[in-house]
Amino acid sequence: MHLTRLSLTDFRSYVQLDLELEPGVSTFSGPNGEGKTNLVEAIGYLATLGSYRVATDAPLVRRGADRAVLRAAVTGAQGGTLVEIELNPGRANRARLNRAPMPRPRDILGALRTVQFAPEDLALVKGDPGERRRFLDELLTATAPRYAGVRADYDRVLRQRTALLKSAGSKGHLRGAARESMTATLDAWDAQLARAGAPLLAGRMRLVAALRPHLTAAYEAVSGGPSGEVSGMYYRSSALNNNDEFDDVAALETAPLEKALLQALAGVRASELDRGVCLAGPHRDELELFIGGLPARGYASHGESWSLALALRLASFALLREGREDPVLILDDVFAELDAGRRDRLAALVAGTEQVLITAAVPADVPGVLAGARFTVRAGQVTRAG
Ligand SMILES: Nc1ncnc2c1ncn2[C@@H]1O[C@H](COP(=O)(O)OP(=O)(O)OP(=O)(O)O)[C@@H](O)[C@H]1O
Ligand SMILES: [Mg+2]
C-alpha cells in the first residue's frame, strides 16, 4: 500500500500541511527541529493510534490549539481509503473512515499499515521489558487489528484488579465474613484477568514463533553475512514457568493458557496482597533476545545491539508483507546512526518496497540506491525539491 496524500491541521509544529505523495522513495531533509519527525510521527499515529515519543495525546496538538486533525489517503489492493482522526486531548478522539464516523478510533486500524524505524529503536534491545512488550503488541495489532481490543480489555481488567489488590492489602486485618467476601471478589478478578490475558498471551507466543525465522534472516543480512553470531528470540511468560506443554505454538489454544494463568495467579496471591501489584500475566512477560547464545541486553556490543534493533524492524516488515501487500516503510533519521556497511545493506534490503519515507538532517547520509522524490522541511513548510 502507499499514501497519496497527507494533511495535518495543528499537529505538533504544523499549522496546516497538505502533501502529495507517490509510491517509491521520498526523502525529507532539513535542519534539526524543523518538523521531519513530526511528519512521519503523524503517519505512524494514523497506523497505530500511538506514538513512541509520548504516552498521551496532548503534546501532539500544536501549542495553543485545542485539537489536531490528521488525514491520509491510502491506496492499496482494496482501492483507495481516506483515514482521519481528530485528537481532542482530555476528551474522546474521533475517527472517520471514508468520511463515515467510526464508533471507536480503533476501528480505523488496519486501513494504513506502517513499519517505522527510529533512533529510539535501540531501546528495543537495551531498554526495559516494557519496550519489547509494546513492540510485540503493536506488531500483533498490525497483523490482526482485533488485538487492539484484546489488549484494551486486558489493560482494563489489570487496572481494576490492581486497584482491588491495593485496597485488599491495606485491609489485611479483615476477619470472618468480610475476609471471605474479599477473597471471593479477588477470585472473580483472577478469573477475569486469566480470561482476558489468555488470548493476548496466545497471540504474542504465536507472533514470536512466526517472527523468529525472519529475525534470524534479517540479523544475518544486516550484520553482513553468517558470522556464527546467530540471533534468537524467546518469549518468557511470567505465568508459564518454562512449561514446555506450550512449546508447540501451532497447537496453542487459549483454554489451557487461561488455566495456567489462573494457577499462576493463585500461586502469587499472598505476595500480591503484600505488595499491592499484580505479579503474573502478560504485563510481566519478557521477550528475550539473544546474539550468539548470549542475552543481547547486558552482553551485546553497541553495533550488535543496533543490528538487532534493525533486524527486529526488518523482520516485522517481512512478516507483515508475507502474502499481503507491503506496509509503508518509514525510516526516521536512522542512516545517520549507522556505519557505511550497515547503511548500504539496509538500503539494499528496503529498496524494492512499494513506498519508503525517509527523513534525514543530512541528505548525504542516505545511500544513493534510495534516490527518489526529495522534499525539504523548513519552518512548518514541506516543499518538493526534486
Ligand atoms: N505540540 C507542539 N506544538 C508546537 N511545536 C511543537 C509541538 N511538539 C513539538 N513541537 C516542535 O517541533 C519541533 C521538533 O520537530 P521534529 O521532532 O519533527 O524535528 P526534526 O526535524 O525531526 O529534527 P531532528 O533532525 O533533530 O530529528 C521542535 O522544535 C518542537 O518544539
Ligand atoms: Mg527527527
Short mmCIF file of C-alpha atoms and ligand atoms in Angstrom, two decimals:
data_model
loop_
_atom_site.label_atom_id
_atom_site.label_comp_id
_atom_site.label_asym_id
_atom_site.label_seq_id
_atom_site.Cartn_x
_atom_site.Cartn_y
_atom_site.Cartn_z
CA MET A 1 0.00 0.00 0.00
CA HIS A 2 1.05 3.62 -0.30
CA LEU A 3 -0.02 7.08 0.80
CA THR A 4 -1.08 9.53 -1.86
CA ARG A 5 -1.97 12.44 0.41
CA LEU A 6 -1.30 13.59 3.94
CA SER A 7 -2.95 16.57 5.52
CA LEU A 8 -2.33 17.85 9.03
CA THR A 9 -4.03 20.61 10.99
CA ASP A 10 -2.48 21.80 14.26
CA PHE A 11 -0.44 18.62 14.63
CA ARG A 12 2.82 19.30 16.57
CA SER A 13 4.63 22.19 14.83
CA TYR A 14 2.34 22.16 11.76
CA VAL A 15 -0.41 24.75 11.47
CA GLN A 16 -1.56 23.29 8.17
CA LEU A 17 0.16 20.81 5.89
CA ASP A 18 -1.09 19.38 2.61
CA LEU A 19 1.29 16.97 1.00
CA GLU A 20 1.01 14.86 -2.14
CA LEU A 21 2.97 11.62 -2.08
CA GLU A 22 3.93 9.00 -4.61
CA PRO A 23 4.93 5.35 -4.45
CA GLY A 24 8.68 4.66 -4.30
CA VAL A 25 11.16 6.50 -2.12
CA SER A 26 10.57 10.01 -0.72
CA THR A 27 13.24 11.71 1.34
CA PHE A 28 12.51 14.58 3.73
CA SER A 29 15.50 16.64 4.75
CA GLY A 30 16.08 19.85 6.63
CA PRO A 31 17.80 21.19 9.73
CA ASN A 32 17.17 19.79 13.20
CA GLY A 33 13.87 20.65 14.82
CA GLU A 34 12.07 21.71 11.63
CA GLY A 35 9.38 19.04 11.69
CA LYS A 36 10.71 15.94 9.88
CA THR A 37 9.95 13.52 12.69
CA ASN A 38 6.64 15.28 13.39
CA LEU A 39 5.62 14.48 9.82
CA VAL A 40 6.32 10.75 9.99
CA GLU A 41 5.03 10.60 13.56
CA ALA A 42 1.63 11.71 12.20
CA ILE A 43 1.68 8.87 9.66
CA GLY A 44 2.63 6.38 12.37
CA TYR A 45 -0.21 7.69 14.53
CA LEU A 46 -2.76 7.08 11.78
CA ALA A 47 -1.49 3.49 11.54
CA THR A 48 -1.16 2.64 15.25
CA LEU A 49 -3.11 5.32 17.20
CA GLY A 50 0.01 5.97 19.22
CA SER A 51 3.48 7.42 19.14
CA TYR A 52 6.60 6.06 20.78
CA ARG A 53 7.54 9.65 21.67
CA VAL A 54 4.61 10.27 24.02
CA ALA A 55 2.30 8.46 26.41
CA THR A 56 -0.62 10.86 25.96
CA ASP A 57 -2.02 12.83 23.03
CA ALA A 58 -1.63 16.32 24.49
CA PRO A 59 1.91 17.02 23.14
CA LEU A 60 0.72 16.05 19.65
CA VAL A 61 -1.60 19.04 19.46
CA ARG A 62 0.09 22.27 18.40
CA ARG A 63 0.73 24.54 21.35
CA GLY A 64 -2.14 26.99 21.61
CA ALA A 65 -4.57 24.88 19.58
CA ASP A 66 -7.21 22.70 21.22
CA ARG A 67 -7.35 19.85 18.74
CA ALA A 68 -5.41 18.35 15.85
CA VAL A 69 -6.69 16.69 12.69
CA LEU A 70 -4.70 14.06 10.77
CA ARG A 71 -5.88 12.84 7.38
CA ALA A 72 -4.36 10.41 4.89
CA ALA A 73 -5.40 8.98 1.55
CA VAL A 74 -4.16 5.41 1.20
CA THR A 75 -4.09 3.37 -1.99
CA GLY A 76 -3.95 -0.36 -1.54
CA ALA A 77 -5.08 -3.63 -3.06
CA GLN A 78 -8.63 -2.80 -1.93
CA GLY A 79 -8.61 0.57 -3.71
CA GLY A 80 -8.50 3.97 -2.04
CA THR A 81 -9.23 4.69 1.61
CA LEU A 82 -9.46 8.00 3.43
CA VAL A 83 -8.38 7.72 7.09
CA GLU A 84 -8.97 10.58 9.52
CA ILE A 85 -8.51 11.16 13.19
CA GLU A 86 -9.23 14.17 15.32
CA LEU A 87 -7.20 14.42 18.54
CA ASN A 88 -9.05 16.01 21.42
CA PRO A 89 -6.81 15.77 24.49
CA GLY A 90 -8.86 15.18 27.60
CA ARG A 91 -11.88 14.17 25.56
CA ALA A 92 -12.62 11.30 23.18
CA ASN A 93 -10.78 11.29 19.87
CA ARG A 94 -12.91 10.95 16.76
CA ALA A 95 -12.09 8.79 13.77
CA ARG A 96 -13.56 8.55 10.30
CA LEU A 97 -13.04 6.03 7.55
CA ASN A 98 -14.02 7.17 4.05
CA ARG A 99 -15.76 10.09 5.74
CA ALA A 100 -18.02 7.84 7.83
CA PRO A 101 -17.68 8.37 11.60
CA MET A 102 -16.48 5.22 13.40
CA PRO A 103 -17.81 4.18 16.82
CA ARG A 104 -14.26 3.92 18.22
CA PRO A 105 -10.89 5.21 16.98
CA ARG A 106 -9.51 1.68 16.88
CA ASP A 107 -11.98 0.85 14.09
CA ILE A 108 -9.60 2.57 11.65
CA LEU A 109 -6.70 0.23 12.49
CA GLY A 110 -5.62 -1.81 9.50
CA ALA A 111 -6.54 0.86 6.93
CA LEU A 112 -2.92 2.04 6.98
CA ARG A 113 -0.10 -0.28 7.94
CA THR A 114 3.41 1.01 8.58
CA VAL A 115 6.73 -0.25 9.86
CA GLN A 116 8.77 2.53 11.39
CA PHE A 117 12.50 2.61 12.14
CA ALA A 118 13.76 5.30 14.53
CA PRO A 119 16.91 6.01 16.55
CA GLU A 120 14.85 5.14 19.66
CA ASP A 121 14.65 1.53 18.39
CA LEU A 122 17.90 0.84 20.18
CA ALA A 123 15.73 0.69 23.32
CA LEU A 124 14.08 -2.44 21.89
CA VAL A 125 17.34 -4.22 22.67
CA LYS A 126 18.80 -2.19 25.54
CA GLY A 127 15.65 -0.93 27.26
CA ASP A 128 13.19 -2.32 29.78
CA PRO A 129 10.96 -5.33 29.06
CA GLY A 130 8.04 -2.91 28.59
CA GLU A 131 9.66 -1.69 25.34
CA ARG A 132 9.64 -5.19 23.93
CA ARG A 133 6.08 -5.91 25.09
CA ARG A 134 4.98 -2.73 23.36
CA PHE A 135 6.83 -3.82 20.22
CA LEU A 136 5.06 -7.20 20.27
CA ASP A 137 1.60 -5.76 20.89
CA GLU A 138 1.97 -3.13 18.19
CA LEU A 139 3.07 -5.74 15.68
CA LEU A 140 0.29 -8.06 16.80
CA THR A 141 -2.25 -5.32 16.14
CA ALA A 142 -0.70 -4.62 12.74
CA THR A 143 -1.06 -8.30 11.80
CA ALA A 144 -4.62 -8.51 13.19
CA PRO A 145 -6.36 -5.29 14.32
CA ARG A 146 -8.72 -7.18 16.67
CA TYR A 147 -5.77 -7.45 19.10
CA ALA A 148 -6.25 -3.74 19.87
CA GLY A 149 -9.49 -4.80 21.57
CA VAL A 150 -7.85 -7.79 23.26
CA ARG A 151 -5.15 -5.52 24.65
CA ALA A 152 -7.64 -2.85 25.78
CA ASP A 153 -9.74 -5.47 27.62
CA TYR A 154 -6.67 -6.85 29.36
CA ASP A 155 -5.47 -3.38 30.42
CA ARG A 156 -8.88 -2.55 31.86
CA VAL A 157 -9.10 -5.76 33.93
CA LEU A 158 -5.48 -5.35 35.05
CA ARG A 159 -6.13 -1.80 36.27
CA GLN A 160 -9.21 -2.84 38.22
CA ARG A 161 -7.61 -5.92 39.73
CA THR A 162 -4.53 -3.92 40.76
CA ALA A 163 -6.74 -1.30 42.46
CA LEU A 164 -8.53 -4.09 44.33
CA LEU A 165 -5.24 -5.70 45.43
CA LYS A 166 -4.08 -2.38 46.80
CA SER A 167 -7.23 -1.85 48.83
CA ALA A 168 -7.34 -5.50 49.95
CA GLY A 169 -3.71 -5.36 51.07
CA SER A 170 -4.42 -2.37 53.27
CA LYS A 171 -7.29 -4.29 54.87
CA GLY A 172 -5.13 -7.26 55.90
CA HIS A 173 -6.77 -7.23 59.30
CA LEU A 174 -10.13 -8.31 57.86
CA ARG A 175 -11.64 -11.34 59.58
CA GLY A 176 -14.55 -13.70 59.07
CA ALA A 177 -17.26 -12.76 56.57
CA ALA A 178 -15.53 -9.59 55.42
CA ARG A 179 -12.38 -11.54 54.60
CA GLU A 180 -14.34 -14.25 52.78
CA SER A 181 -16.11 -11.69 50.68
CA MET A 182 -12.80 -10.02 49.74
CA THR A 183 -11.34 -13.41 48.78
CA ALA A 184 -14.36 -14.18 46.61
CA THR A 185 -14.06 -10.80 44.88
CA LEU A 186 -10.37 -11.39 44.18
CA ASP A 187 -11.14 -14.87 42.84
CA ALA A 188 -13.61 -13.35 40.41
CA TRP A 189 -10.98 -10.86 39.21
CA ASP A 190 -8.39 -13.64 38.84
CA ALA A 191 -10.82 -15.40 36.52
CA GLN A 192 -11.37 -12.21 34.51
CA LEU A 193 -7.65 -11.50 34.25
CA ALA A 194 -6.97 -15.05 33.07
CA ARG A 195 -9.80 -14.86 30.53
CA ALA A 196 -8.59 -11.51 29.16
CA GLY A 197 -4.90 -12.48 29.32
CA ALA A 198 -5.05 -15.86 27.57
CA PRO A 199 -5.79 -14.56 24.04
CA LEU A 200 -3.10 -11.87 24.41
CA LEU A 201 -0.58 -14.46 25.58
CA ALA A 202 -1.52 -16.85 22.76
CA GLY A 203 -1.24 -14.05 20.20
CA ARG A 204 2.19 -13.00 21.40
CA MET A 205 3.51 -16.57 21.54
CA ARG A 206 2.31 -17.29 18.00
CA LEU A 207 3.75 -13.97 16.84
CA VAL A 208 7.18 -14.69 18.31
CA ALA A 209 7.24 -18.11 16.62
CA ALA A 210 6.28 -16.54 13.27
CA LEU A 211 8.80 -13.73 13.65
CA ARG A 212 11.76 -15.88 14.70
CA PRO A 213 12.91 -17.13 11.26
CA HIS A 214 12.54 -13.62 9.83
CA LEU A 215 14.65 -12.23 12.66
CA THR A 216 17.44 -14.73 12.07
CA ALA A 217 17.49 -13.94 8.35
CA ALA A 218 17.31 -10.18 8.91
CA TYR A 219 20.08 -10.17 11.51
CA GLU A 220 22.32 -12.08 9.15
CA ALA A 221 21.50 -9.64 6.33
CA VAL A 222 22.10 -6.51 8.43
CA SER A 223 25.22 -7.66 10.19
CA GLY A 224 26.75 -8.73 6.89
CA GLY A 225 26.55 -12.46 6.47
CA PRO A 226 26.64 -15.61 8.59
CA SER A 227 29.24 -14.90 11.24
CA GLY A 228 28.15 -17.60 13.65
CA GLU A 229 26.66 -14.80 15.74
CA VAL A 230 23.12 -16.05 15.22
CA SER A 231 20.32 -14.09 16.81
CA GLY A 232 17.41 -15.62 18.62
CA MET A 233 14.26 -14.68 20.49
CA TYR A 234 12.29 -16.38 23.20
CA TYR A 235 9.03 -15.41 24.89
CA ARG A 236 9.27 -15.84 28.65
CA SER A 237 5.88 -15.85 30.32
CA SER A 238 5.55 -14.90 33.97
CA ALA A 239 2.76 -17.45 34.27
CA LEU A 240 4.02 -20.49 32.42
CA ASN A 241 7.40 -21.06 34.12
CA ASN A 242 9.05 -22.67 31.10
CA ASN A 243 6.18 -25.13 30.90
CA ASP A 244 7.08 -26.99 27.69
CA GLU A 245 3.46 -28.07 27.32
CA PHE A 246 3.11 -24.79 25.39
CA ASP A 247 6.16 -25.12 23.14
CA ASP A 248 4.18 -26.22 20.12
CA VAL A 249 2.60 -22.91 19.12
CA ALA A 250 0.79 -24.46 16.17
CA ALA A 251 -1.32 -26.39 18.68
CA LEU A 252 -1.67 -23.49 21.09
CA GLU A 253 -5.17 -22.96 22.49
CA THR A 254 -6.44 -20.32 24.85
CA ALA A 255 -8.27 -22.64 27.30
CA PRO A 256 -5.13 -24.30 28.75
CA LEU A 257 -3.38 -20.93 28.82
CA GLU A 258 -6.29 -19.47 30.80
CA LYS A 259 -5.98 -22.35 33.26
CA ALA A 260 -2.22 -21.82 33.58
CA LEU A 261 -2.75 -18.10 34.21
CA LEU A 262 -5.31 -18.86 36.92
CA GLN A 263 -2.90 -21.25 38.61
CA ALA A 264 -0.09 -18.74 38.44
CA LEU A 265 -2.32 -16.07 39.98
CA ALA A 266 -3.30 -18.40 42.83
CA GLY A 267 0.39 -19.06 43.44
CA VAL A 268 1.32 -15.40 43.83
CA ARG A 269 -1.79 -14.19 45.66
CA ALA A 270 -0.09 -13.77 49.04
CA SER A 271 2.82 -11.70 47.70
CA GLU A 272 0.43 -9.70 45.56
CA LEU A 273 -1.55 -8.71 48.65
CA ASP A 274 1.69 -7.75 50.41
CA ARG A 275 2.93 -5.61 47.56
CA GLY A 276 -0.30 -4.34 46.02
CA VAL A 277 0.78 -5.22 42.49
CA CYS A 278 -0.30 -7.85 40.01
CA LEU A 279 2.63 -10.28 39.71
CA ALA A 280 1.60 -12.69 36.94
CA GLY A 281 0.20 -12.13 33.48
CA PRO A 282 1.21 -10.82 30.06
CA HIS A 283 2.10 -7.40 31.56
CA ARG A 284 5.01 -9.08 33.41
CA ASP A 285 6.33 -11.12 30.48
CA GLU A 286 9.61 -10.67 28.66
CA LEU A 287 10.73 -11.08 25.09
CA GLU A 288 14.28 -12.32 25.48
CA LEU A 289 16.72 -11.54 22.67
CA PHE A 290 19.96 -13.37 22.09
CA ILE A 291 23.05 -12.93 19.95
CA GLY A 292 25.37 -15.87 19.64
CA GLY A 293 23.67 -17.62 22.57
CA LEU A 294 24.14 -14.70 25.00
CA PRO A 295 21.36 -12.36 26.13
CA ALA A 296 21.56 -9.22 23.99
CA ARG A 297 20.68 -6.99 26.92
CA GLY A 298 23.79 -6.61 29.00
CA TYR A 299 26.11 -8.51 26.64
CA ALA A 300 25.79 -7.24 23.08
CA SER A 301 28.11 -4.52 21.80
CA HIS A 302 26.65 -1.21 20.67
CA GLY A 303 26.95 -2.20 16.99
CA GLU A 304 25.44 -5.62 17.60
CA SER A 305 22.55 -4.04 19.51
CA TRP A 306 21.92 -1.72 16.57
CA SER A 307 21.98 -4.60 14.11
CA LEU A 308 19.49 -6.49 16.25
CA ALA A 309 17.17 -3.49 16.57
CA LEU A 310 17.21 -3.01 12.79
CA ALA A 311 16.67 -6.75 12.35
CA LEU A 312 13.59 -6.63 14.61
CA ARG A 313 12.05 -3.93 12.38
CA LEU A 314 13.05 -5.68 9.16
CA ALA A 315 11.64 -8.96 10.49
CA SER A 316 8.38 -7.16 11.32
CA PHE A 317 8.30 -5.81 7.81
CA ALA A 318 8.94 -9.25 6.29
CA LEU A 319 6.19 -10.77 8.44
CA LEU A 320 3.63 -8.07 7.61
CA ARG A 321 4.20 -8.32 3.87
CA GLU A 322 4.01 -12.14 3.87
CA GLY A 323 1.21 -12.98 1.45
CA ARG A 324 -0.12 -9.42 1.71
CA GLU A 325 0.67 -6.00 0.29
CA ASP A 326 3.68 -4.04 1.54
CA PRO A 327 3.16 -1.83 4.57
CA VAL A 328 4.51 1.72 4.21
CA LEU A 329 8.11 1.76 5.40
CA ILE A 330 9.31 4.75 7.44
CA LEU A 331 12.98 5.34 8.17
CA ASP A 332 13.21 8.25 10.59
CA ASP A 333 16.77 9.51 10.91
CA VAL A 334 18.33 6.05 11.01
CA PHE A 335 21.07 6.35 8.41
CA ALA A 336 22.99 8.90 10.50
CA GLU A 337 23.26 6.25 13.23
CA LEU A 338 24.77 3.54 11.05
CA ASP A 339 28.22 2.80 9.65
CA ALA A 340 28.67 2.67 5.87
CA GLY A 341 28.31 -1.13 5.64
CA ARG A 342 25.05 -1.24 7.57
CA ARG A 343 23.70 1.78 5.69
CA ASP A 344 24.22 0.12 2.32
CA ARG A 345 22.88 -3.25 3.43
CA LEU A 346 19.76 -1.65 4.94
CA ALA A 347 19.23 0.41 1.78
CA ALA A 348 19.53 -2.68 -0.42
CA LEU A 349 17.02 -4.55 1.76
CA VAL A 350 14.32 -1.89 1.57
CA ALA A 351 14.90 -0.51 -1.94
CA GLY A 352 12.15 -2.52 -3.69
CA THR A 353 9.39 -1.59 -1.22
CA GLU A 354 6.17 -0.06 -2.57
CA GLN A 355 6.63 3.14 -0.55
CA VAL A 356 9.54 4.25 1.63
CA LEU A 357 9.53 7.55 3.54
CA ILE A 358 12.93 8.67 4.80
CA THR A 359 13.92 11.59 7.00
CA ALA A 360 17.49 12.85 7.29
CA ALA A 361 19.06 16.05 8.58
CA VAL A 362 21.96 15.43 6.18
CA PRO A 363 20.74 14.11 2.80
CA ALA A 364 24.21 12.73 2.01
CA ASP A 365 23.69 10.12 4.77
CA VAL A 366 21.04 8.43 2.62
CA PRO A 367 22.61 5.87 0.25
CA GLY A 368 22.33 6.59 -3.47
CA VAL A 369 20.25 3.50 -4.27
CA LEU A 370 17.43 5.19 -2.38
CA ALA A 371 17.20 8.11 -4.79
CA GLY A 372 13.61 9.21 -5.22
CA ALA A 373 11.43 12.23 -4.63
CA ARG A 374 13.12 14.84 -2.45
CA PHE A 375 11.40 17.25 -0.10
CA THR A 376 12.75 19.99 2.16
CA VAL A 377 11.20 20.58 5.55
CA ARG A 378 11.61 24.07 6.90
CA ALA A 379 9.60 26.35 9.19
CA GLY A 380 6.48 24.22 9.01
CA GLN A 381 6.55 24.02 5.20
CA VAL A 382 7.30 20.91 3.17
CA THR A 383 8.36 21.63 -0.40
CA ARG A 384 9.26 19.35 -3.28
CA ALA A 385 12.92 19.82 -4.13
CA GLY A 386 13.45 17.25 -6.87
N1 LIG B 1 2.75 20.42 20.31
C1 LIG B 1 3.65 21.17 19.70
N2 LIG B 1 3.36 22.46 19.37
C2 LIG B 1 4.28 23.24 18.77
N3 LIG B 1 5.51 22.82 18.41
C3 LIG B 1 5.85 21.56 18.71
C4 LIG B 1 4.94 20.66 19.36
N4 LIG B 1 5.55 19.48 19.55
C5 LIG B 1 6.78 19.62 19.03
N5 LIG B 1 6.96 20.86 18.53
C6 LIG B 1 8.18 21.39 17.92
O1 LIG B 1 8.54 20.58 16.82
C7 LIG B 1 9.97 20.59 16.70
C8 LIG B 1 10.51 19.19 16.60
O2 LIG B 1 10.21 18.72 15.35
P1 LIG B 1 10.79 17.32 14.88
O3 LIG B 1 10.99 16.40 16.01
O4 LIG B 1 9.91 16.89 13.77
O5 LIG B 1 12.22 17.78 14.34
P2 LIG B 1 13.12 17.07 13.27
O6 LIG B 1 13.02 17.86 12.01
O7 LIG B 1 12.81 15.63 13.19
O8 LIG B 1 14.55 17.32 13.91
P3 LIG B 1 15.83 16.34 14.07
O9 LIG B 1 16.60 16.46 12.81
O10 LIG B 1 16.55 16.96 15.23
O11 LIG B 1 15.33 14.97 14.35
C9 LIG B 1 10.54 21.22 17.94
O12 LIG B 1 11.01 22.50 17.63
C10 LIG B 1 9.36 21.27 18.88
O13 LIG B 1 9.42 22.40 19.71
MG MG B 2 13.78 13.91 13.89
#
